[in-house]
Every structure is written in C-alpha cells, then in structure tokens.
C-alpha atoms as a printed R data frame, in Angstrom:
    type eleno elety resid chain resno       x      y       z
1   ATOM     1    CA   UNK     A     1   5.219  5.230  -5.024
2   ATOM     2    CA   UNK     A     2   3.807  8.425  -3.926
3   ATOM     3    CA   UNK     A     3   0.175  9.465  -3.905
4   ATOM     4    CA   UNK     A     4  -1.172 12.997  -3.936
5   ATOM     5    CA   UNK     A     5  -4.910 13.468  -3.031
6   ATOM     6    CA   UNK     A     6  -6.721 16.691  -3.661
7   ATOM     7    CA   UNK     A     7 -10.202 18.085  -4.291
8   ATOM     8    CA   UNK     A     8 -11.552 18.150  -0.820
9   ATOM     9    CA   UNK     A     9 -13.498 21.056   0.668
10  ATOM    10    CA   UNK     A    10 -16.753 22.424   1.977
11  ATOM    11    CA   UNK     A    11 -19.944 21.862   0.342
12  ATOM    12    CA   UNK     A    12 -23.476 22.083   1.153
13  ATOM    13    CA   UNK     A    13 -25.699 18.878   1.489
14  ATOM    14    CA   UNK     A    14 -26.918 17.834  -2.035
15  ATOM    15    CA   UNK     A    15 -23.726 19.234  -3.577
16  ATOM    16    CA   UNK     A    16 -20.851 17.617  -5.423
17  ATOM    17    CA   UNK     A    17 -17.070 17.419  -5.337
18  ATOM    18    CA   UNK     A    18 -14.470 15.449  -7.325
19  ATOM    19    CA   UNK     A    19 -11.549 14.102  -5.500
20  ATOM    20    CA   UNK     A    20  -8.218 13.161  -7.474
21  ATOM    21    CA   UNK     A    21  -5.503 10.861  -6.537
22  ATOM    22    CA   UNK     A    22  -2.261 11.178  -8.511
23  ATOM    23    CA   UNK     A    23   0.386  8.646  -8.335
24  ATOM    24    CA   UNK     A    24   4.120  9.056  -8.968
25  ATOM    25    CA   UNK     A    25   5.586  5.515  -9.864
26  ATOM    26    CA   UNK     A    26   9.056  4.307 -10.636
27  ATOM    27    CA   UNK     A    27   9.376  2.314 -13.795
28  ATOM    28    CA   UNK     A    28   9.780 -0.903 -11.874
29  ATOM    29    CA   UNK     A    29   6.332 -0.638 -10.213
30  ATOM    30    CA   UNK     A    30   2.858 -1.140 -11.606
31  ATOM    31    CA   UNK     A    31  -0.345  0.015 -10.047
32  ATOM    32    CA   UNK     A    32  -2.982 -2.590  -9.341
33  ATOM    33    CA   UNK     A    33  -6.099 -1.786  -7.121
34  ATOM    34    CA   UNK     A    34  -6.501  1.801  -6.211
35  ATOM    35    CA   UNK     A    35  -9.000  2.686  -3.492
36  ATOM    36    CA   UNK     A    36 -10.543  5.519  -1.576
37  ATOM    37    CA   UNK     A    37 -11.074  5.054   2.201
38  ATOM    38    CA   UNK     A    38 -12.481  7.721   4.491
39  ATOM    39    CA   UNK     A    39 -12.394  8.364   8.262
40  ATOM    40    CA   UNK     A    40 -15.082 10.409  10.010
41  ATOM    41    CA   UNK     A    41 -14.213 11.992  13.382
42  ATOM    42    CA   UNK     A    42 -14.099  9.357  15.993
43  ATOM    43    CA   UNK     A    43 -14.921  6.553  13.689
44  ATOM    44    CA   UNK     A    44 -12.825  3.848  12.101
45  ATOM    45    CA   UNK     A    45 -11.324  3.971   8.460
46  ATOM    46    CA   UNK     A    46 -13.804  2.559   5.983
47  ATOM    47    CA   UNK     A    47 -13.496  1.634   2.372
48  ATOM    48    CA   UNK     A    48 -15.579  3.994   0.006
49  ATOM    49    CA   UNK     A    49 -14.584  2.593  -3.460
50  ATOM    50    CA   UNK     A    50 -11.946  0.771  -5.236
51  ATOM    51    CA   UNK     A    51 -10.963  0.249  -8.979
52  ATOM    52    CA   UNK     A    52  -8.648 -2.357 -10.581
53  ATOM    53    CA   UNK     A    53  -6.525 -1.887 -13.524
54  ATOM    54    CA   UNK     A    54  -9.177 -3.292 -15.878
55  ATOM    55    CA   UNK     A    55 -11.820 -0.794 -14.450
56  ATOM    56    CA   UNK     A    56 -13.727 -3.130 -12.308
57  ATOM    57    CA   UNK     A    57 -15.329 -1.189  -9.386
58  ATOM    58    CA   UNK     A    58 -16.440 -1.783  -5.875
59  ATOM    59    CA   UNK     A    59 -18.444  0.488  -3.696
60  ATOM    60    CA   UNK     A    60 -19.643  0.663  -0.091
61  ATOM    61    CA   UNK     A    61 -23.319  0.349   0.047
62  ATOM    62    CA   UNK     A    62 -23.496  3.826   1.625
63  ATOM    63    CA   UNK     A    63 -22.296  5.515  -1.455
64  ATOM    64    CA   UNK     A    64 -23.745  3.304  -4.219
65  ATOM    65    CA   UNK     A    65 -25.611  5.385  -6.738
66  ATOM    66    CA   UNK     A    66 -23.943  8.581  -5.546
67  ATOM    67    CA   UNK     A    67 -20.123  8.063  -5.920
68  ATOM    68    CA   UNK     A    68 -18.350  7.044  -9.130
69  ATOM    69    CA   UNK     A    69 -14.712  5.994  -9.180
70  ATOM    70    CA   UNK     A    70 -12.844  6.030 -12.388
71  ATOM    71    CA   UNK     A    71  -9.215  5.692 -13.383
72  ATOM    72    CA   UNK     A    72  -6.972  7.141 -16.062
73  ATOM    73    CA   UNK     A    73  -4.019  4.700 -16.426
74  ATOM    74    CA   UNK     A    74  -1.996  6.911 -18.751
75  ATOM    75    CA   UNK     A    75  -2.234  9.792 -16.167
76  ATOM    76    CA   UNK     A    76  -1.801  7.387 -13.203
77  ATOM    77    CA   UNK     A    77  -4.748  9.213 -11.648
78  ATOM    78    CA   UNK     A    78  -7.827  8.030 -10.057
79  ATOM    79    CA   UNK     A    79 -10.810 10.097  -9.403
80  ATOM    80    CA   UNK     A    80 -13.838  9.945  -7.037
81  ATOM    81    CA   UNK     A    81 -16.943 11.852  -8.324
82  ATOM    82    CA   UNK     A    82 -19.219 12.510  -5.225
83  ATOM    83    CA   UNK     A    83 -22.747 13.707  -6.028
84  ATOM    84    CA   UNK     A    84 -25.732 14.070  -3.586
85  ATOM    85    CA   UNK     A    85 -23.395 14.561  -0.732
86  ATOM    86    CA   UNK     A    86 -24.797 14.198   2.883
87  ATOM    87    CA   UNK     A    87 -23.446 15.419   6.186
88  ATOM    88    CA   UNK     A    88 -22.539 11.858   6.995
89  ATOM    89    CA   UNK     A    89 -20.103 11.875   4.014
90  ATOM    90    CA   UNK     A    90 -18.010 14.280   6.116
91  ATOM    91    CA   UNK     A    91 -14.569 12.658   6.660
92  ATOM    92    CA   UNK     A    92 -10.993 12.822   5.793
93  ATOM    93    CA   UNK     A    93 -10.824 10.802   2.417
94  ATOM    94    CA   UNK     A    94  -7.500  8.743   1.735
95  ATOM    95    CA   UNK     A    95  -6.434  7.233  -1.560
96  ATOM    96    CA   UNK     A    96  -4.482  3.821  -1.321
97  ATOM    97    CA   UNK     A    97  -2.639  2.088  -4.102
98  ATOM    98    CA   UNK     A    98  -1.524 -1.602  -4.190
99  ATOM    99    CA   UNK     A    99   1.651 -1.545  -6.361
100 ATOM   100    CA   UNK     A   100   3.672 -4.474  -7.575
101 ATOM   101    CA   UNK     A   101   7.392 -4.309  -7.927
102 ATOM   102    CA   UNK     A   102   8.026 -6.142 -11.241
103 ATOM   103    CA   UNK     A   103  11.688 -7.272 -10.287
104 ATOM   104    CA   UNK     A   104  10.631 -8.793  -6.930
105 ATOM   105    CA   UNK     A   105   7.009 -9.681  -7.703
106 ATOM   106    CA   UNK     A   106   6.031 -8.098  -4.427
107 ATOM   107    CA   UNK     A   107   2.893 -6.041  -3.816
108 ATOM   108    CA   UNK     A   108   2.583 -3.595  -0.993
109 ATOM   109    CA   UNK     A   109   0.001 -0.705  -0.236
110 ATOM   110    CA   UNK     A   110   1.037  2.997  -0.430
111 ATOM   111    CA   UNK     A   111  -1.225  5.681   1.130
112 ATOM   112    CA   UNK     A   112  -1.629  9.260   0.206
113 ATOM   113    CA   UNK     A   113  -2.364 12.028   2.589
114 ATOM   114    CA   UNK     A   114  -5.730 12.809   3.284
115 ATOM   115    CA   UNK     A   115  -8.122 15.427   1.892
116 ATOM   116    CA   UNK     A   116 -10.937 16.773   4.187
117 ATOM   117    CA   UNK     A   117 -14.430 16.742   2.825
118 ATOM   118    CA   UNK     A   118 -17.051 18.666   4.876
119 ATOM   119    CA   UNK     A   119 -20.712 18.508   4.022
120 ATOM   120    CA   UNK     A   120 -22.834 21.111   5.858
121 ATOM   121    CA   UNK     A   121 -26.462 20.533   6.423
C-alpha cells in the first residue's frame, strides 16, 4: 500500500485548501479507516479527521465545522476540505490508511509522506 498526499500550500487566514490522499493498493488488500494527522513545529502528531469504509467520520474538536473529510472508494482517494483556516492549522499533514490483507486477515497502518500547510495571519 502506498499513499500519496498532495494539496498543501500557503494560504491566508480565512482561506481554504483541499488535501488529497491517493492510495495504490494491491488486489489482496482492502482499505479500512483512512485518517489525516498533522504535526505542527515542536508539537506532537495529532489526529485531524478519519473516515471508514462506510463513510462514517470523526473529527478533532479543533476542526469541527471547518474541515470535511470525504472518500471516493472507486478512486481510492480521500480528501480533506479545509475552510476558515487559522494560523494554528499550520502543520505538516499526513494521511494514514489501515489496510487489511485478505489472505492473512492482518491489518496494519500505512503512512503517506507529509504535505505542508502554512496559514499566514
């Protein structure tokens, strides 16, 4: 399983960005929960949002009402729409996919490379 994150950039406070996480998956694997995490400079890695195969979502309190996670299972891509961005949203954003190998039944996490989001005040 390989994940390719994209869409980061520099935006002014109040602006919007859309992040994408595209997964390349062998036929023996199926994607379960896909999540976005972020890490601000000098801070820990935090969960931002997650979505399961059925479309159920979970958000960090700090982004509720501003961010929307969605998923296109056919394209194996997850999106994070970020609106009303604040300087505190500045961080490197990472996507993570929990993937189950059908033959073994084992599930493990896979991480994409980060994409930097910078929100200027």
